[in-house]
Tab-separated table of C-alpha atoms and ligand atoms in Angstrom:
chain	number	residue	atom	x	y	z
A	27	UNK	CA	-43.196	-56.684	-110.510
A	28	UNK	CA	-42.586	-59.797	-112.559
A	29	UNK	CA	-45.157	-58.952	-115.253
A	30	UNK	CA	-46.323	-62.484	-116.043
A	31	UNK	CA	-49.168	-62.651	-118.581
A	32	UNK	CA	-52.128	-65.001	-118.199
A	33	UNK	CA	-51.459	-68.454	-119.595
A	34	UNK	CA	-52.643	-68.722	-123.182
A	35	UNK	CA	-51.730	-65.100	-123.926
A	36	UNK	CA	-50.973	-64.970	-127.666
A	37	UNK	CA	-47.563	-63.589	-128.585
A	38	UNK	CA	-47.076	-62.743	-132.236
A	39	UNK	CA	-45.613	-60.531	-134.912
A	40	UNK	CA	-47.306	-58.577	-137.667
A	41	UNK	CA	-46.610	-57.595	-141.308
A	42	UNK	CA	-48.561	-56.503	-144.407
A	43	UNK	CA	-48.478	-57.653	-148.027
A	44	UNK	CA	-47.422	-54.514	-149.899
A	45	UNK	CA	-44.783	-53.734	-147.302
A	46	UNK	CA	-42.910	-57.044	-147.541
A	47	UNK	CA	-43.916	-59.268	-150.458
A	48	UNK	CA	-42.388	-57.665	-153.549
A	49	UNK	CA	-42.974	-59.838	-156.669
A	50	UNK	CA	-45.108	-57.039	-158.069
A	51	UNK	CA	-44.916	-58.503	-161.578
A	52	UNK	CA	-46.780	-61.607	-160.379
A	53	UNK	CA	-49.900	-59.733	-159.340
A	54	UNK	CA	-52.253	-56.997	-160.516
A	55	UNK	CA	-51.335	-53.400	-159.818
A	56	UNK	CA	-52.364	-51.767	-156.590
A	57	UNK	CA	-52.918	-48.093	-155.853
A	58	UNK	CA	-49.691	-48.146	-153.867
A	59	UNK	CA	-47.726	-49.109	-157.016
A	60	UNK	CA	-49.087	-46.070	-158.802
A	61	UNK	CA	-48.669	-43.794	-155.806
A	62	UNK	CA	-45.086	-44.831	-155.084
A	63	UNK	CA	-44.106	-44.551	-158.764
A	64	UNK	CA	-45.366	-40.962	-158.797
A	65	UNK	CA	-42.356	-38.690	-158.213
A	66	UNK	CA	-42.401	-36.887	-154.895
A	67	UNK	CA	-44.916	-39.088	-153.126
A	68	UNK	CA	-42.590	-41.556	-151.387
A	69	UNK	CA	-39.293	-40.674	-149.761
A	70	UNK	CA	-36.289	-41.418	-152.019
A	71	UNK	CA	-38.632	-42.771	-154.706
A	72	UNK	CA	-38.816	-46.159	-152.961
A	73	UNK	CA	-41.561	-48.574	-153.990
A	74	UNK	CA	-42.845	-51.940	-152.822
A	75	UNK	CA	-41.936	-53.641	-156.124
A	76	UNK	CA	-39.306	-55.779	-154.368
A	77	UNK	CA	-39.550	-54.705	-150.703
A	78	UNK	CA	-38.306	-57.664	-148.586
A	79	UNK	CA	-38.839	-60.125	-151.457
A	80	UNK	CA	-40.846	-62.135	-148.951
A	81	UNK	CA	-42.804	-63.739	-151.809
A	82	UNK	CA	-39.667	-65.732	-152.643
A	83	UNK	CA	-38.101	-65.866	-149.183
A	84	UNK	CA	-41.099	-66.712	-147.016
A	85	UNK	CA	-39.697	-70.093	-145.989
A	86	UNK	CA	-36.565	-68.567	-144.488
A	87	UNK	CA	-38.596	-65.789	-142.901
A	88	UNK	CA	-40.950	-68.247	-141.250
A	89	UNK	CA	-38.004	-70.342	-140.039
A	90	UNK	CA	-36.665	-67.183	-138.373
A	91	UNK	CA	-40.089	-66.509	-136.872
A	92	UNK	CA	-39.995	-69.991	-135.394
A	93	UNK	CA	-36.606	-69.161	-133.866
A	94	UNK	CA	-38.196	-66.092	-132.310
A	95	UNK	CA	-40.629	-68.487	-130.676
A	96	UNK	CA	-43.906	-66.767	-131.586
A	97	UNK	CA	-46.900	-69.014	-132.191
A	98	UNK	CA	-48.988	-66.385	-133.966
A	99	UNK	CA	-48.384	-64.433	-137.157
A	100	UNK	CA	-50.539	-61.646	-138.575
A	101	UNK	CA	-50.022	-60.977	-142.281
A	102	UNK	CA	-52.227	-59.537	-144.999
A	103	UNK	CA	-53.483	-60.841	-148.299
A	104	UNK	CA	-53.024	-58.680	-151.369
A	105	UNK	CA	-56.339	-58.121	-153.141
A	106	UNK	CA	-54.717	-57.521	-156.570
A	107	UNK	CA	-52.604	-60.678	-156.122
A	108	UNK	CA	-55.807	-62.672	-155.775
A	109	UNK	CA	-57.927	-60.647	-158.223
A	110	UNK	CA	-55.724	-58.603	-160.563
A	111	UNK	CA	-58.687	-56.583	-161.856
A	112	UNK	CA	-60.244	-56.231	-158.404
A	113	UNK	CA	-63.292	-58.281	-159.428
A	114	UNK	CA	-63.941	-61.234	-161.663
A	115	UNK	CA	-60.975	-63.367	-162.714
A	116	UNK	CA	-58.915	-64.995	-160.005
A	117	UNK	CA	-55.122	-65.349	-160.197
A	118	UNK	CA	-54.409	-68.988	-159.309
A	119	UNK	CA	-50.752	-68.232	-158.649
A	120	UNK	CA	-51.734	-65.657	-156.039
A	121	UNK	CA	-53.970	-67.996	-154.092
A	122	UNK	CA	-51.391	-70.764	-154.397
A	123	UNK	CA	-48.792	-68.466	-152.817
A	124	UNK	CA	-50.974	-67.882	-149.750
A	125	UNK	CA	-51.610	-71.624	-149.497
A	126	UNK	CA	-47.866	-72.311	-149.477
A	127	UNK	CA	-47.269	-69.550	-146.956
A	128	UNK	CA	-49.935	-70.818	-144.581
A	129	UNK	CA	-48.867	-74.448	-144.959
A	130	UNK	CA	-45.347	-73.448	-144.024
A	131	UNK	CA	-46.601	-71.560	-140.944
A	132	UNK	CA	-48.629	-74.572	-139.878
A	133	UNK	CA	-45.596	-76.848	-140.303
A	134	UNK	CA	-43.824	-74.690	-137.731
A	135	UNK	CA	-46.833	-74.640	-135.392
A	136	UNK	CA	-47.504	-70.952	-136.039
A	137	UNK	CA	-51.187	-69.953	-136.238
A	138	UNK	CA	-52.005	-67.732	-139.231
A	139	UNK	CA	-54.050	-64.568	-138.641
A	140	UNK	CA	-54.968	-63.035	-142.001
A	141	UNK	CA	-55.987	-59.447	-142.743
A	142	UNK	CA	-57.980	-59.238	-145.965
A	143	UNK	CA	-57.178	-55.625	-146.678
A	144	UNK	CA	-54.138	-53.641	-145.615
A	145	UNK	CA	-54.374	-50.672	-148.021
A	146	UNK	CA	-53.166	-52.204	-151.324
A	147	UNK	CA	-56.412	-51.980	-153.253
A	148	UNK	CA	-56.567	-52.863	-156.956
A	149	UNK	CA	-55.629	-50.022	-159.295
A	150	UNK	CA	-58.275	-51.377	-161.677
A	151	UNK	CA	-61.016	-50.353	-159.237
A	152	UNK	CA	-59.449	-46.930	-158.831
A	153	UNK	CA	-59.608	-46.551	-162.619
A	154	UNK	CA	-63.137	-47.927	-162.797
A	155	UNK	CA	-64.876	-45.899	-160.084
A	156	UNK	CA	-62.379	-44.114	-157.832
A	157	UNK	CA	-61.964	-46.863	-155.188
A	158	UNK	CA	-63.449	-45.843	-151.836
A	159	UNK	CA	-65.307	-42.877	-153.315
A	160	UNK	CA	-67.791	-45.422	-154.621
A	161	UNK	CA	-70.177	-47.642	-152.670
A	162	UNK	CA	-69.412	-50.350	-155.218
A	163	UNK	CA	-66.063	-50.885	-153.510
A	164	UNK	CA	-67.814	-52.439	-150.498
A	165	UNK	CA	-69.486	-55.153	-152.569
A	166	UNK	CA	-66.313	-55.836	-154.554
A	167	UNK	CA	-64.425	-56.257	-151.278
A	168	UNK	CA	-67.017	-58.722	-150.004
A	169	UNK	CA	-66.793	-60.736	-153.243
A	170	UNK	CA	-63.011	-60.837	-152.944
A	171	UNK	CA	-63.366	-61.961	-149.298
A	172	UNK	CA	-65.657	-64.787	-150.431
A	173	UNK	CA	-63.007	-66.052	-152.850
A	174	UNK	CA	-60.157	-65.923	-150.342
A	175	UNK	CA	-62.059	-67.463	-147.455
A	176	UNK	CA	-63.618	-70.129	-149.654
A	177	UNK	CA	-60.127	-71.192	-150.681
A	178	UNK	CA	-58.196	-70.839	-147.411
A	179	UNK	CA	-60.765	-71.573	-144.677
A	180	UNK	CA	-59.508	-75.104	-144.184
A	181	UNK	CA	-56.158	-73.600	-143.106
A	182	UNK	CA	-57.081	-70.207	-141.588
A	183	UNK	CA	-59.650	-69.571	-138.879
A	184	UNK	CA	-58.526	-66.114	-137.705
A	185	UNK	CA	-59.640	-63.359	-140.065
A	186	UNK	CA	-59.412	-59.597	-139.945
A	187	UNK	CA	-61.423	-57.632	-142.486
A	188	UNK	CA	-59.709	-54.264	-142.828
A	189	UNK	CA	-56.700	-52.495	-141.359
A	190	UNK	CA	-56.950	-48.886	-140.141
A	191	UNK	CA	-59.787	-47.318	-142.116
A	192	UNK	CA	-58.542	-43.802	-141.294
A	193	UNK	CA	-55.224	-44.331	-143.081
A	194	UNK	CA	-56.481	-45.246	-146.549
A	195	UNK	CA	-59.531	-42.949	-146.491
A	196	UNK	CA	-58.874	-39.764	-144.532
A	197	UNK	CA	-55.145	-40.004	-145.359
A	198	UNK	CA	-55.719	-41.199	-148.928
A	199	UNK	CA	-58.102	-38.395	-149.880
A	200	UNK	CA	-57.117	-34.834	-149.034
A	201	UNK	CA	-59.434	-31.842	-148.909
A	202	UNK	CA	-57.889	-29.356	-151.343
A	203	UNK	CA	-54.444	-30.794	-150.744
A	204	UNK	CA	-52.319	-33.721	-151.824
A	205	UNK	CA	-52.802	-36.556	-149.316
A	206	UNK	CA	-49.970	-38.602	-147.830
A	207	UNK	CA	-51.347	-42.018	-148.768
A	208	UNK	CA	-52.664	-43.780	-151.871
A	209	UNK	CA	-54.777	-43.350	-153.886
A	210	UNK	CA	-53.709	-39.762	-153.304
A	211	UNK	CA	-56.907	-38.140	-154.507
A	212	UNK	CA	-57.684	-34.511	-153.786
A	213	UNK	CA	-61.356	-33.888	-152.985
A	214	UNK	CA	-63.203	-30.637	-152.353
A	215	UNK	CA	-65.073	-31.253	-149.103
A	216	UNK	CA	-64.620	-33.066	-145.822
A	217	UNK	CA	-67.963	-34.735	-146.494
A	218	UNK	CA	-66.446	-36.546	-149.488
A	219	UNK	CA	-63.691	-37.876	-147.243
A	220	UNK	CA	-66.160	-39.044	-144.592
A	221	UNK	CA	-68.060	-40.767	-147.388
A	222	UNK	CA	-64.944	-42.821	-148.237
A	223	UNK	CA	-64.603	-44.039	-144.642
A	224	UNK	CA	-68.327	-44.790	-144.567
A	225	UNK	CA	-67.882	-46.976	-147.656
A	226	UNK	CA	-64.951	-48.712	-145.968
A	227	UNK	CA	-67.163	-49.427	-142.938
A	228	UNK	CA	-69.747	-50.926	-145.286
A	229	UNK	CA	-66.994	-53.067	-146.812
A	230	UNK	CA	-66.113	-54.267	-143.338
A	231	UNK	CA	-69.756	-55.157	-142.619
A	232	UNK	CA	-70.370	-56.932	-145.917
A	233	UNK	CA	-66.952	-58.561	-145.535
A	234	UNK	CA	-67.914	-60.025	-142.147
A	235	UNK	CA	-71.067	-61.502	-143.656
A	236	UNK	CA	-69.084	-62.897	-146.586
A	237	UNK	CA	-66.490	-64.518	-144.312
A	238	UNK	CA	-69.131	-66.185	-142.146
A	239	UNK	CA	-70.967	-67.457	-145.200
A	240	UNK	CA	-67.842	-68.750	-146.938
A	241	UNK	CA	-65.996	-70.352	-144.019
A	242	UNK	CA	-66.627	-74.068	-143.701
A	243	UNK	CA	-65.275	-74.102	-140.159
A	244	UNK	CA	-65.972	-71.871	-137.142
A	245	UNK	CA	-63.793	-68.799	-137.339
A	246	UNK	CA	-62.915	-65.621	-135.503
A	247	UNK	CA	-63.569	-62.306	-137.270
A	248	UNK	CA	-62.083	-58.994	-136.205
A	249	UNK	CA	-61.790	-55.416	-137.386
A	250	UNK	CA	-58.393	-53.774	-136.945
A	251	UNK	CA	-58.302	-50.097	-136.104
A	252	UNK	CA	-55.871	-47.466	-134.891
A	253	UNK	CA	-58.389	-45.292	-133.029
A	254	UNK	CA	-56.690	-42.652	-130.948
A	255	UNK	CA	-56.711	-43.485	-127.250
A	256	UNK	CA	-57.342	-40.553	-124.961
A	257	UNK	CA	-55.260	-40.848	-121.807
A	258	UNK	CA	-56.343	-38.973	-118.677
A	259	UNK	CA	-53.744	-36.512	-117.497
A	260	UNK	CA	-54.119	-38.074	-114.026
A	261	UNK	CA	-56.236	-41.049	-113.025
A	262	UNK	CA	-58.780	-39.091	-111.018
A	263	UNK	CA	-62.543	-39.299	-111.693
A	264	UNK	CA	-62.701	-35.846	-113.318
A	265	UNK	CA	-59.797	-36.428	-115.720
A	266	UNK	CA	-61.032	-39.929	-116.543
A	267	UNK	CA	-64.463	-38.496	-117.390
A	268	UNK	CA	-62.748	-35.873	-119.568
A	269	UNK	CA	-60.809	-38.574	-121.424
A	270	UNK	CA	-64.044	-40.491	-122.015
A	271	UNK	CA	-65.802	-37.452	-123.469
A	272	UNK	CA	-62.778	-36.554	-125.585
A	273	UNK	CA	-62.680	-40.116	-126.923
A	274	UNK	CA	-65.697	-39.356	-129.150
A	275	UNK	CA	-64.210	-36.470	-131.083
A	276	UNK	CA	-60.502	-37.244	-130.986
A	277	UNK	CA	-59.139	-38.190	-134.411
A	278	UNK	CA	-61.787	-40.055	-136.386
A	279	UNK	CA	-62.864	-42.271	-133.447
A	280	UNK	CA	-66.485	-41.134	-133.466
A	281	UNK	CA	-66.939	-42.002	-137.138
A	282	UNK	CA	-65.021	-45.287	-137.356
A	283	UNK	CA	-64.664	-47.306	-134.165
A	284	UNK	CA	-68.000	-46.008	-132.816
A	285	UNK	CA	-70.219	-47.183	-135.697
A	286	UNK	CA	-68.272	-50.441	-136.044
A	287	UNK	CA	-68.620	-51.385	-132.368
A	288	UNK	CA	-71.806	-49.626	-131.262
A	289	UNK	CA	-73.870	-49.284	-134.447
A	290	UNK	CA	-73.976	-45.477	-134.263
A	291	UNK	CA	-71.713	-42.615	-135.233
A	292	UNK	CA	-70.929	-40.654	-132.078
A	293	UNK	CA	-73.582	-37.951	-131.619
A	294	UNK	CA	-70.849	-35.583	-130.449
A	295	UNK	CA	-68.971	-36.105	-133.704
A	296	UNK	CA	-72.086	-35.710	-135.877
A	297	UNK	CA	-72.867	-32.466	-134.131
A	298	UNK	CA	-69.360	-31.243	-134.806
A	299	UNK	CA	-69.406	-32.369	-138.467
A	300	UNK	CA	-72.745	-30.806	-139.370
A	301	UNK	CA	-73.036	-30.844	-143.164
A	302	UNK	CA	-69.664	-32.607	-143.476
A	303	UNK	CA	-71.189	-35.834	-142.121
A	304	UNK	CA	-71.451	-38.662	-144.667
A	305	UNK	CA	-74.730	-39.725	-146.223
A	306	UNK	CA	-75.944	-42.788	-144.347
A	307	UNK	CA	-78.642	-44.855	-146.047
A	308	UNK	CA	-81.272	-46.808	-144.131
A	309	UNK	CA	-79.802	-50.154	-143.111
A	310	UNK	CA	-76.162	-49.038	-143.401
A	311	UNK	CA	-75.547	-48.958	-139.662
A	312	UNK	CA	-76.934	-52.469	-139.231
A	313	UNK	CA	-74.647	-53.687	-142.000
A	314	UNK	CA	-71.650	-51.984	-140.409
A	315	UNK	CA	-72.421	-53.183	-136.883
A	316	UNK	CA	-71.725	-56.891	-137.385
A	317	UNK	CA	-71.115	-59.257	-134.503
A	318	UNK	CA	-67.370	-59.555	-134.024
A	319	UNK	CA	-65.352	-62.219	-132.236
A	320	UNK	CA	-62.477	-59.891	-131.467
A	321	UNK	CA	-61.087	-56.451	-132.111
A	322	UNK	CA	-57.523	-55.674	-133.192
A	323	UNK	CA	-56.102	-52.475	-131.733
A	324	UNK	CA	-53.069	-50.943	-133.455
A	325	UNK	CA	-51.384	-48.667	-130.951
A	326	UNK	CA	-48.271	-46.547	-131.236
A	327	UNK	CA	-49.037	-43.415	-129.246
A	328	UNK	CA	-51.936	-41.649	-127.526
A	329	UNK	CA	-53.473	-38.305	-126.760
A	330	UNK	CA	-53.323	-36.778	-123.265
A	331	UNK	CA	-56.454	-35.047	-122.018
A	332	UNK	CA	-57.439	-33.189	-118.869
A	333	UNK	CA	-60.666	-31.796	-117.479
A	334	UNK	CA	-61.152	-28.134	-118.320
A	335	UNK	CA	-63.581	-25.393	-117.560
A	336	UNK	CA	-64.723	-24.858	-121.148
A	337	UNK	CA	-67.758	-25.819	-123.261
A	338	UNK	CA	-66.552	-29.283	-124.093
A	339	UNK	CA	-65.309	-29.983	-120.576
A	340	UNK	CA	-61.796	-31.096	-121.557
A	341	UNK	CA	-58.657	-30.028	-123.304
A	342	UNK	CA	-56.057	-31.983	-125.238
A	343	UNK	CA	-52.494	-31.295	-124.173
A	344	UNK	CA	-49.664	-30.722	-126.648
A	345	UNK	CA	-46.444	-32.683	-126.610
A	346	UNK	CA	-43.502	-30.357	-126.378
A	347	UNK	CA	-40.367	-30.810	-128.473
A	348	UNK	CA	-38.536	-32.447	-125.558
A	349	UNK	CA	-41.262	-35.051	-124.925
A	350	UNK	CA	-39.893	-38.570	-125.699
A	351	UNK	CA	-40.501	-39.530	-129.318
A	352	UNK	CA	-39.093	-42.218	-131.579
A	353	UNK	CA	-38.179	-42.037	-135.257
A	354	UNK	CA	-41.462	-40.735	-136.719
A	355	UNK	CA	-43.057	-37.313	-136.333
A	356	UNK	CA	-46.124	-38.825	-134.635
A	357	UNK	CA	-44.368	-41.434	-132.507
A	358	UNK	CA	-44.719	-39.820	-129.066
A	359	UNK	CA	-44.108	-42.434	-126.399
A	360	UNK	CA	-47.447	-42.857	-124.589
A	361	UNK	CA	-47.541	-46.411	-123.220
A	362	UNK	CA	-50.736	-45.654	-121.278
A	363	UNK	CA	-52.422	-45.265	-124.676
A	364	UNK	CA	-52.389	-49.039	-124.912
A	365	UNK	CA	-53.986	-49.555	-121.505
A	366	UNK	CA	-56.572	-46.798	-121.992
A	367	UNK	CA	-57.425	-47.919	-125.501
A	368	UNK	CA	-58.348	-51.353	-124.223
A	369	UNK	CA	-60.275	-49.831	-121.319
A	370	UNK	CA	-62.183	-47.394	-123.575
A	371	UNK	CA	-63.480	-50.309	-125.635
A	372	UNK	CA	-64.812	-52.007	-122.518
A	373	UNK	CA	-66.093	-48.895	-120.764
A	374	UNK	CA	-66.511	-45.891	-123.082
A	375	UNK	CA	-67.867	-47.977	-125.971
A	376	UNK	CA	-69.567	-50.264	-123.484
A	377	UNK	CA	-68.249	-53.427	-125.098
A	378	UNK	CA	-66.777	-55.330	-122.099
A	379	UNK	CA	-67.788	-58.511	-123.916
A	380	UNK	CA	-65.420	-57.882	-126.817
A	381	UNK	CA	-62.051	-59.637	-126.808
A	382	UNK	CA	-59.213	-57.305	-127.778
A	383	UNK	CA	-55.760	-58.054	-129.072
A	384	UNK	CA	-52.976	-55.637	-129.890
A	385	UNK	CA	-52.659	-56.177	-133.635
A	386	UNK	CA	-49.715	-53.778	-133.962
A	387	UNK	CA	-47.319	-52.072	-131.604
A	388	UNK	CA	-43.743	-51.073	-132.247
A	389	UNK	CA	-41.515	-48.213	-133.280
A	390	UNK	CA	-39.030	-46.970	-135.826
A	391	UNK	CA	-35.457	-46.332	-134.739
A	392	UNK	CA	-32.243	-45.317	-136.500
A	393	UNK	CA	-30.890	-48.826	-136.723
A	394	UNK	CA	-27.384	-49.499	-137.953
A	395	UNK	CA	-25.197	-52.557	-137.971
A	396	UNK	CA	-22.196	-51.914	-135.702
A	397	UNK	CA	-18.642	-53.206	-136.116
A	398	UNK	CA	-19.521	-56.415	-134.274
A	399	UNK	CA	-22.364	-57.003	-136.722
A	400	UNK	CA	-25.017	-56.208	-134.119
A	401	UNK	CA	-27.955	-53.809	-134.116
A	402	UNK	CA	-28.282	-52.501	-130.564
A	403	UNK	CA	-31.754	-50.981	-130.733
A	404	UNK	CA	-32.012	-50.116	-127.058
A	405	UNK	CA	-34.649	-47.436	-127.608
A	406	UNK	CA	-36.935	-50.035	-129.212
A	407	UNK	CA	-36.561	-52.296	-126.180
A	408	UNK	CA	-37.197	-49.305	-123.897
A	409	UNK	CA	-40.337	-48.459	-125.883
A	410	UNK	CA	-41.698	-51.991	-126.162
A	411	UNK	CA	-41.063	-52.805	-122.536
A	412	UNK	CA	-43.242	-49.909	-121.390
A	413	UNK	CA	-46.081	-50.750	-123.777
A	414	UNK	CA	-45.975	-54.380	-122.716
A	415	UNK	CA	-46.153	-53.313	-119.086
A	416	UNK	CA	-49.291	-51.323	-119.977
A	417	UNK	CA	-50.682	-54.448	-121.669
A	418	UNK	CA	-49.904	-56.407	-118.546
A	419	UNK	CA	-51.805	-53.885	-116.444
A	420	UNK	CA	-54.872	-54.272	-118.688
A	421	UNK	CA	-54.835	-58.054	-118.230
A	422	UNK	CA	-54.153	-57.786	-114.484
A	423	UNK	CA	-57.215	-55.534	-114.086
A	424	UNK	CA	-59.368	-58.059	-115.912
A	425	UNK	CA	-59.842	-56.330	-119.279
A	426	UNK	CA	-60.202	-58.949	-122.054
A	427	UNK	CA	-56.823	-58.394	-123.727
A	428	UNK	CA	-55.708	-61.755	-125.093
A	429	UNK	CA	-52.770	-61.196	-127.414
A	430	UNK	CA	-50.020	-58.942	-128.715
A	431	UNK	CA	-48.573	-58.737	-132.222
A	432	UNK	CA	-45.396	-56.713	-132.510
A	433	UNK	CA	-45.011	-54.453	-135.559
A	434	UNK	CA	-42.957	-55.569	-137.197
A	435	UNK	CA	-41.278	-58.896	-137.676
A	436	UNK	CA	-38.821	-57.242	-140.069
A	437	UNK	CA	-37.966	-53.855	-141.547
A	438	UNK	CA	-40.168	-53.112	-144.523
A	439	UNK	CA	-41.557	-50.532	-146.935
A	440	UNK	CA	-42.997	-47.936	-144.567
A	441	UNK	CA	-45.482	-46.286	-146.968
A	442	UNK	CA	-44.704	-42.607	-147.678
A	443	UNK	CA	-41.426	-43.006	-145.761
A	444	UNK	CA	-40.230	-45.799	-148.047
A	445	UNK	CA	-37.423	-47.954	-146.701
A	446	UNK	CA	-36.024	-45.102	-144.655
A	447	UNK	CA	-37.934	-45.892	-141.456
A	448	UNK	CA	-37.172	-49.244	-139.864
A	449	UNK	CA	-39.863	-50.767	-137.626
A	450	UNK	CA	-38.531	-54.328	-137.574
A	451	UNK	CA	-37.037	-56.417	-134.814
A	452	UNK	CA	-35.189	-58.042	-137.709
A	453	UNK	CA	-32.906	-55.809	-139.759
A	454	UNK	CA	-33.206	-56.095	-143.537
A	455	UNK	CA	-30.223	-55.190	-145.696
A	456	UNK	CA	-32.140	-54.229	-148.838
A	457	UNK	CA	-29.071	-54.549	-151.090
A	458	UNK	CA	-28.521	-58.221	-150.240
A	459	UNK	CA	-31.881	-59.124	-148.638
A	460	UNK	CA	-29.928	-60.408	-145.650
A	461	UNK	CA	-31.928	-60.606	-142.406
A	462	UNK	CA	-30.164	-59.840	-139.109
A	463	UNK	CA	-32.044	-60.163	-135.804
A	464	UNK	CA	-31.686	-56.967	-133.774
A	465	UNK	CA	-31.121	-56.870	-129.991
A	466	UNK	CA	-34.895	-56.379	-129.615
A	467	UNK	CA	-35.482	-59.684	-131.430
A	468	UNK	CA	-33.540	-61.545	-128.752
A	469	UNK	CA	-35.230	-59.547	-125.993
A	470	UNK	CA	-38.694	-60.275	-127.417
A	471	UNK	CA	-37.813	-63.980	-127.754
A	472	UNK	CA	-37.178	-63.993	-123.994
A	473	UNK	CA	-40.548	-62.321	-123.312
A	474	UNK	CA	-42.338	-64.864	-125.495
A	475	UNK	CA	-40.541	-67.817	-123.929
A	476	UNK	CA	-41.150	-66.667	-120.364
A	477	UNK	CA	-44.655	-65.261	-121.012
A	478	UNK	CA	-43.728	-62.017	-119.267
A	479	UNK	CA	-42.056	-58.681	-119.771
A	480	UNK	CA	-38.324	-59.228	-119.232
B	522	FCB	C1	-49.575	-48.625	-139.129
B	522	FCB	C2	-49.766	-49.510	-140.333
B	522	FCB	C3	-48.594	-50.394	-140.635
B	522	FCB	C4	-47.270	-49.708	-140.371
B	522	FCB	C5	-47.260	-49.056	-139.021
B	522	FCB	C6	-45.959	-48.375	-138.670
B	522	FCB	O1	-50.353	-47.480	-139.278
B	522	FCB	O2	-50.894	-50.344	-140.177
B	522	FCB	O3	-48.727	-50.857	-141.946
B	522	FCB	O4	-46.976	-48.847	-141.397
B	522	FCB	O5	-48.302	-48.138	-138.909
């Protein structure tokens, strides 16, 4: 196999504001500032206050991106950098930064793809009404989207509303336990948690409407989600059917990607949730189910399912200790998760019309600079090559997969794991802010140049 992608396939890299920008003193506080400053929440007490100092070094970073050869870059805009209080007054300096960043990308012929929310919500809104616990958050997000799009729509036509609703709602609010992500609120019932993700879905819906209304040029709008792809144990009709059924109730799929793409929570999930289901007001599902131009799928792993003779008709198989895994507890290597995720959107969610791009894929590895000054991250190449082959299969079978953004362009602040876990294809020496392309950087440059998996 030569693994050539269709012409026009979009090769890119991905990052997020809190994880790379730094320059915390030039913006409002976000919930991740508070969370990471709270002892015990982030490994080694790391914070995103400086991170990769990308705010000051973006020109050099974009020059390196141009060397990589990618023509697409996905980054996120920091809500508290644009609106320090979360609503109302706008920080000119914040908007001016994103203008400079985007102008620099355009100078290099790199198309900007902007995510409006990648977890760093304004602390002011946490203080005011508890962030996603309140429905007000959805309207405040839409107002913020109006400001950003109104200002940047002459330069940006690819928008994503929200990144991974599960991670800042279900992981940000814990039922009777301390959650792993900001804002780090402990709630008493699962229903309260489902209410936060429902509010985030409303924010997505109102955000879509706000973007369309504010953009003075035609634009593409996407939601980005890390739904959990169920992979059939073997590709036989019975195991495929099992994987399709399991897709509803695996992770939070039935309550996030289902309503966003079909306009309904999965009935199987609602049945399972019973009184833990969120309150849904009349009209909410219409608001949430906005027309989308594309869907961004963040994929790192997957869940393996087989048909079983039990009530639900399937079982989910465990990964044993010796199953291949990279440098995160959840990073089981399941390349077919990429292929099946794309296929589930077309078939299980019955959205064959919806264009999909991989908005994140990558892995953490124990990267070190060797005596020749190189970082030989062979396991990252091994991992990426298999996922790209799965992406190739999806395109070869005619599924509408049109692009791939590698996570991440450079090492960065990996949330609760701080700077300890390195996902970049560029190594960052945090003591000097030196950037060193890893072996995977050069390998990926070859893939991009040749439009195939090398
Ligand atoms: C995803 C996040 C991204 C990064 C990767 C490793 O869940 O969207 O910010 O942390 O995982």
